[in-house]
């Protein structure tokens, strides 16, 4: 009986260790981006998560089937963003605002998240500091598993290996001064 209890406890402890989320903003791996200001090289779309909590995602205009080229007053009423009976909408990020090229943002938080055998992924959160959406905290595409159809804003060495220390793509952003 004791042996079974110890085995169960050890299994639970090991499982818990494999699903950590690790704050990395102050680690050397995030030193090139954390706390730094960047400006968009292209127009982007700010989208809100379709759920009971408020979360935002910033992505390039037309980055995938769920991100339009432009947000209009009727965008949120499109079928791809609406519930259908008990089915979730096709697109769970609902576009809410256009974000102009040259809008500045600051990288506020970098966290490391495990994805089992697929490896780790980074979650990068930013705060918009200029434009109509200034002050909004948002995520950016930083993980190939979360954004399979979108270009990642974090530079990659290969399909599953990040450049270290982390860097934002020169195609999407450029460093700026506040």
PDB file of C-alpha atoms in Angstrom:
ATOM      1  CA  UNK A   1       0.000   0.000   0.000  1.00  0.00           C
ATOM      2  CA  UNK A   2       2.801   2.430   0.938  1.00  0.00           C
ATOM      3  CA  UNK A   3       4.702   1.534  -2.243  1.00  0.00           C
ATOM      4  CA  UNK A   4       1.612   2.370  -4.356  1.00  0.00           C
ATOM      5  CA  UNK A   5       1.152   5.693  -2.576  1.00  0.00           C
ATOM      6  CA  UNK A   6       4.794   6.652  -3.112  1.00  0.00           C
ATOM      7  CA  UNK A   7       4.602   5.689  -6.802  1.00  0.00           C
ATOM      8  CA  UNK A   8       1.425   7.747  -7.245  1.00  0.00           C
ATOM      9  CA  UNK A   9       2.960  10.753  -5.480  1.00  0.00           C
ATOM     10  CA  UNK A  10       6.162  10.510  -7.545  1.00  0.00           C
ATOM     11  CA  UNK A  11       4.125  10.275 -10.758  1.00  0.00           C
ATOM     12  CA  UNK A  12       2.090  13.345  -9.828  1.00  0.00           C
ATOM     13  CA  UNK A  13       5.242  15.297  -8.950  1.00  0.00           C
ATOM     14  CA  UNK A  14       6.969  14.419 -12.224  1.00  0.00           C
ATOM     15  CA  UNK A  15       3.856  15.281 -14.217  1.00  0.00           C
ATOM     16  CA  UNK A  16       3.656  18.644 -12.471  1.00  0.00           C
ATOM     17  CA  UNK A  17       7.283  19.423 -13.312  1.00  0.00           C
ATOM     18  CA  UNK A  18       6.757  18.789 -17.003  1.00  0.00           C
ATOM     19  CA  UNK A  19       4.037  21.446 -17.348  1.00  0.00           C
ATOM     20  CA  UNK A  20       5.719  24.482 -15.858  1.00  0.00           C
ATOM     21  CA  UNK A  21       5.446  28.016 -17.228  1.00  0.00           C
ATOM     22  CA  UNK A  22       8.686  29.833 -16.528  1.00  0.00           C
ATOM     23  CA  UNK A  23       9.044  33.623 -16.335  1.00  0.00           C
ATOM     24  CA  UNK A  24      12.047  34.480 -18.495  1.00  0.00           C
ATOM     25  CA  UNK A  25      11.884  38.277 -18.853  1.00  0.00           C
ATOM     26  CA  UNK A  26      14.958  38.758 -16.649  1.00  0.00           C
ATOM     27  CA  UNK A  27      16.942  35.818 -18.017  1.00  0.00           C
ATOM     28  CA  UNK A  28      19.784  36.264 -20.543  1.00  0.00           C
ATOM     29  CA  UNK A  29      17.739  34.463 -23.214  1.00  0.00           C
ATOM     30  CA  UNK A  30      15.237  37.359 -23.295  1.00  0.00           C
ATOM     31  CA  UNK A  31      17.827  40.145 -22.922  1.00  0.00           C
ATOM     32  CA  UNK A  32      17.525  41.321 -26.560  1.00  0.00           C
ATOM     33  CA  UNK A  33      13.774  41.926 -26.371  1.00  0.00           C
ATOM     34  CA  UNK A  34      12.449  42.203 -22.790  1.00  0.00           C
ATOM     35  CA  UNK A  35      11.761  45.793 -21.767  1.00  0.00           C
ATOM     36  CA  UNK A  36      12.706  47.097 -25.211  1.00  0.00           C
ATOM     37  CA  UNK A  37      10.739  49.270 -27.616  1.00  0.00           C
ATOM     38  CA  UNK A  38       9.922  48.110 -31.167  1.00  0.00           C
ATOM     39  CA  UNK A  39       7.942  49.605 -34.062  1.00  0.00           C
ATOM     40  CA  UNK A  40       5.826  47.722 -36.591  1.00  0.00           C
ATOM     41  CA  UNK A  41       7.160  47.604 -40.160  1.00  0.00           C
ATOM     42  CA  UNK A  42       3.702  46.613 -41.481  1.00  0.00           C
ATOM     43  CA  UNK A  43       0.062  47.198 -40.612  1.00  0.00           C
ATOM     44  CA  UNK A  44      -1.299  44.792 -38.035  1.00  0.00           C
ATOM     45  CA  UNK A  45      -4.624  43.711 -36.556  1.00  0.00           C
ATOM     46  CA  UNK A  46      -5.459  43.631 -32.855  1.00  0.00           C
ATOM     47  CA  UNK A  47      -7.781  40.730 -32.048  1.00  0.00           C
ATOM     48  CA  UNK A  48      -9.608  39.810 -28.840  1.00  0.00           C
ATOM     49  CA  UNK A  49      -9.925  36.194 -27.690  1.00  0.00           C
ATOM     50  CA  UNK A  50     -13.436  34.718 -27.947  1.00  0.00           C
ATOM     51  CA  UNK A  51     -13.935  33.699 -24.313  1.00  0.00           C
ATOM     52  CA  UNK A  52     -15.013  34.858 -20.887  1.00  0.00           C
ATOM     53  CA  UNK A  53     -11.625  36.525 -20.202  1.00  0.00           C
ATOM     54  CA  UNK A  54     -10.067  39.436 -22.044  1.00  0.00           C
ATOM     55  CA  UNK A  55      -6.895  38.631 -23.951  1.00  0.00           C
ATOM     56  CA  UNK A  56      -5.497  40.307 -27.039  1.00  0.00           C
ATOM     57  CA  UNK A  57      -3.288  39.152 -29.902  1.00  0.00           C
ATOM     58  CA  UNK A  58      -1.438  41.358 -32.359  1.00  0.00           C
ATOM     59  CA  UNK A  59      -0.812  39.837 -35.777  1.00  0.00           C
ATOM     60  CA  UNK A  60       0.041  41.009 -39.287  1.00  0.00           C
ATOM     61  CA  UNK A  61      -2.852  41.992 -41.559  1.00  0.00           C
ATOM     62  CA  UNK A  62      -3.941  38.950 -43.571  1.00  0.00           C
ATOM     63  CA  UNK A  63      -1.554  36.631 -41.668  1.00  0.00           C
ATOM     64  CA  UNK A  64      -3.999  33.707 -41.849  1.00  0.00           C
ATOM     65  CA  UNK A  65      -7.651  32.855 -42.606  1.00  0.00           C
ATOM     66  CA  UNK A  66      -8.786  34.403 -39.321  1.00  0.00           C
ATOM     67  CA  UNK A  67      -6.957  37.727 -39.634  1.00  0.00           C
ATOM     68  CA  UNK A  68      -8.458  40.075 -42.257  1.00  0.00           C
ATOM     69  CA  UNK A  69      -6.535  42.728 -44.200  1.00  0.00           C
ATOM     70  CA  UNK A  70      -8.584  45.438 -42.511  1.00  0.00           C
ATOM     71  CA  UNK A  71     -11.049  45.729 -39.598  1.00  0.00           C
ATOM     72  CA  UNK A  72     -14.379  47.404 -40.357  1.00  0.00           C
ATOM     73  CA  UNK A  73     -17.451  47.901 -38.148  1.00  0.00           C
ATOM     74  CA  UNK A  74     -18.975  44.704 -39.624  1.00  0.00           C
ATOM     75  CA  UNK A  75     -15.885  42.455 -39.312  1.00  0.00           C
ATOM     76  CA  UNK A  76     -16.938  40.980 -35.942  1.00  0.00           C
ATOM     77  CA  UNK A  77     -20.304  39.989 -37.470  1.00  0.00           C
ATOM     78  CA  UNK A  78     -18.741  37.688 -40.077  1.00  0.00           C
ATOM     79  CA  UNK A  79     -19.690  33.982 -39.794  1.00  0.00           C
ATOM     80  CA  UNK A  80     -16.124  32.906 -39.001  1.00  0.00           C
ATOM     81  CA  UNK A  81     -16.287  34.830 -35.685  1.00  0.00           C
ATOM     82  CA  UNK A  82     -19.798  33.804 -34.582  1.00  0.00           C
ATOM     83  CA  UNK A  83     -21.101  30.936 -32.449  1.00  0.00           C
ATOM     84  CA  UNK A  84     -23.128  28.382 -34.376  1.00  0.00           C
ATOM     85  CA  UNK A  85     -25.443  26.626 -31.948  1.00  0.00           C
ATOM     86  CA  UNK A  86     -23.101  25.010 -29.423  1.00  0.00           C
ATOM     87  CA  UNK A  87     -20.094  25.089 -31.785  1.00  0.00           C
ATOM     88  CA  UNK A  88     -17.273  27.523 -31.197  1.00  0.00           C
ATOM     89  CA  UNK A  89     -16.582  29.901 -34.055  1.00  0.00           C
ATOM     90  CA  UNK A  90     -14.021  28.905 -36.670  1.00  0.00           C
ATOM     91  CA  UNK A  91     -11.816  31.793 -35.535  1.00  0.00           C
ATOM     92  CA  UNK A  92     -11.377  32.323 -31.790  1.00  0.00           C
ATOM     93  CA  UNK A  93      -9.470  35.610 -32.178  1.00  0.00           C
ATOM     94  CA  UNK A  94     -11.988  38.297 -33.186  1.00  0.00           C
ATOM     95  CA  UNK A  95     -10.413  41.334 -34.912  1.00  0.00           C
ATOM     96  CA  UNK A  96     -11.237  44.563 -33.052  1.00  0.00           C
ATOM     97  CA  UNK A  97      -8.844  47.247 -34.359  1.00  0.00           C
ATOM     98  CA  UNK A  98      -6.405  48.160 -37.085  1.00  0.00           C
ATOM     99  CA  UNK A  99      -2.899  48.928 -35.849  1.00  0.00           C
ATOM    100  CA  UNK A 100      -0.909  51.147 -38.188  1.00  0.00           C
ATOM    101  CA  UNK A 101       2.606  50.589 -39.455  1.00  0.00           C
ATOM    102  CA  UNK A 102       5.149  52.402 -37.215  1.00  0.00           C
ATOM    103  CA  UNK A 103       3.030  51.845 -34.077  1.00  0.00           C
ATOM    104  CA  UNK A 104       5.393  51.378 -31.145  1.00  0.00           C
ATOM    105  CA  UNK A 105       5.188  48.668 -28.505  1.00  0.00           C
ATOM    106  CA  UNK A 106       7.278  47.510 -25.591  1.00  0.00           C
ATOM    107  CA  UNK A 107       7.983  43.842 -24.805  1.00  0.00           C
ATOM    108  CA  UNK A 108       6.735  43.470 -21.228  1.00  0.00           C
ATOM    109  CA  UNK A 109       6.792  39.738 -20.459  1.00  0.00           C
ATOM    110  CA  UNK A 110       8.557  36.684 -21.903  1.00  0.00           C
ATOM    111  CA  UNK A 111       7.572  33.248 -20.594  1.00  0.00           C
ATOM    112  CA  UNK A 112       8.736  29.763 -21.523  1.00  0.00           C
ATOM    113  CA  UNK A 113       6.039  27.153 -21.983  1.00  0.00           C
ATOM    114  CA  UNK A 114       6.528  23.427 -22.502  1.00  0.00           C
ATOM    115  CA  UNK A 115       4.824  21.566 -25.309  1.00  0.00           C
ATOM    116  CA  UNK A 116       5.703  17.957 -24.472  1.00  0.00           C
ATOM    117  CA  UNK A 117       7.782  16.173 -27.067  1.00  0.00           C
ATOM    118  CA  UNK A 118       7.418  19.110 -29.460  1.00  0.00           C
ATOM    119  CA  UNK A 119       9.757  21.129 -27.259  1.00  0.00           C
ATOM    120  CA  UNK A 120       9.351  24.502 -25.679  1.00  0.00           C
ATOM    121  CA  UNK A 121       7.664  27.614 -26.920  1.00  0.00           C
ATOM    122  CA  UNK A 122       7.931  31.233 -25.955  1.00  0.00           C
ATOM    123  CA  UNK A 123       5.033  33.482 -25.097  1.00  0.00           C
ATOM    124  CA  UNK A 124       5.827  37.144 -25.687  1.00  0.00           C
ATOM    125  CA  UNK A 125       3.524  39.835 -24.347  1.00  0.00           C
ATOM    126  CA  UNK A 126       3.744  43.461 -25.392  1.00  0.00           C
ATOM    127  CA  UNK A 127       2.113  46.746 -24.436  1.00  0.00           C
ATOM    128  CA  UNK A 128       1.203  49.130 -27.254  1.00  0.00           C
ATOM    129  CA  UNK A 129       2.666  52.552 -26.477  1.00  0.00           C
ATOM    130  CA  UNK A 130       1.490  54.662 -29.434  1.00  0.00           C
ATOM    131  CA  UNK A 131      -1.635  54.834 -31.591  1.00  0.00           C
ATOM    132  CA  UNK A 132      -5.335  54.445 -30.822  1.00  0.00           C
ATOM    133  CA  UNK A 133      -4.783  51.187 -28.942  1.00  0.00           C
ATOM    134  CA  UNK A 134      -2.015  52.573 -26.677  1.00  0.00           C
ATOM    135  CA  UNK A 135      -1.995  50.923 -23.256  1.00  0.00           C
ATOM    136  CA  UNK A 136      -3.423  47.589 -24.414  1.00  0.00           C
ATOM    137  CA  UNK A 137      -1.432  44.511 -23.426  1.00  0.00           C
ATOM    138  CA  UNK A 138      -1.294  41.863 -26.126  1.00  0.00           C
ATOM    139  CA  UNK A 139       0.481  38.722 -27.214  1.00  0.00           C
ATOM    140  CA  UNK A 140       2.370  38.361 -30.493  1.00  0.00           C
ATOM    141  CA  UNK A 141       2.916  35.215 -32.605  1.00  0.00           C
ATOM    142  CA  UNK A 142       5.895  33.563 -30.923  1.00  0.00           C
ATOM    143  CA  UNK A 143       5.167  29.814 -30.940  1.00  0.00           C
ATOM    144  CA  UNK A 144       4.927  27.586 -34.014  1.00  0.00           C
ATOM    145  CA  UNK A 145       2.420  25.325 -32.225  1.00  0.00           C
ATOM    146  CA  UNK A 146       0.055  28.172 -31.316  1.00  0.00           C
ATOM    147  CA  UNK A 147       0.286  29.973 -34.665  1.00  0.00           C
ATOM    148  CA  UNK A 148       0.773  27.300 -37.303  1.00  0.00           C
ATOM    149  CA  UNK A 149      -0.503  29.469 -40.169  1.00  0.00           C
ATOM    150  CA  UNK A 150       1.080  32.760 -39.125  1.00  0.00           C
ATOM    151  CA  UNK A 151       4.586  34.078 -39.510  1.00  0.00           C
ATOM    152  CA  UNK A 152       6.271  34.099 -36.116  1.00  0.00           C
ATOM    153  CA  UNK A 153       7.578  37.417 -34.874  1.00  0.00           C
ATOM    154  CA  UNK A 154      10.377  35.674 -32.946  1.00  0.00           C
ATOM    155  CA  UNK A 155      13.292  34.637 -35.173  1.00  0.00           C
ATOM    156  CA  UNK A 156      13.866  30.923 -35.672  1.00  0.00           C
ATOM    157  CA  UNK A 157      17.017  28.967 -36.616  1.00  0.00           C
ATOM    158  CA  UNK A 158      14.851  26.179 -37.980  1.00  0.00           C
ATOM    159  CA  UNK A 159      11.237  25.060 -37.826  1.00  0.00           C
ATOM    160  CA  UNK A 160      11.530  24.165 -34.147  1.00  0.00           C
ATOM    161  CA  UNK A 161      14.622  25.991 -32.875  1.00  0.00           C
ATOM    162  CA  UNK A 162      14.701  29.621 -31.747  1.00  0.00           C
ATOM    163  CA  UNK A 163      17.597  32.024 -32.229  1.00  0.00           C
ATOM    164  CA  UNK A 164      19.121  32.547 -28.777  1.00  0.00           C
ATOM    165  CA  UNK A 165      19.044  35.026 -27.186  1.00  0.00           C
ATOM    166  CA  UNK A 166      15.560  35.702 -28.527  1.00  0.00           C
ATOM    167  CA  UNK A 167      15.173  38.274 -31.308  1.00  0.00           C
ATOM    168  CA  UNK A 168      12.158  39.770 -33.037  1.00  0.00           C
ATOM    169  CA  UNK A 169      11.975  39.437 -36.820  1.00  0.00           C
ATOM    170  CA  UNK A 170      13.471  42.348 -38.781  1.00  0.00           C
ATOM    171  CA  UNK A 171      10.765  41.853 -41.389  1.00  0.00           C
ATOM    172  CA  UNK A 172       7.968  42.521 -38.875  1.00  0.00           C
ATOM    173  CA  UNK A 173       9.540  44.968 -36.408  1.00  0.00           C
ATOM    174  CA  UNK A 174      12.423  47.351 -35.928  1.00  0.00           C
ATOM    175  CA  UNK A 175      13.984  48.649 -32.710  1.00  0.00           C
ATOM    176  CA  UNK A 176      12.869  52.121 -31.663  1.00  0.00           C
ATOM    177  CA  UNK A 177      13.338  54.640 -28.937  1.00  0.00           C
ATOM    178  CA  UNK A 178      10.490  55.504 -26.631  1.00  0.00           C
TER     179      UNK A 178
END
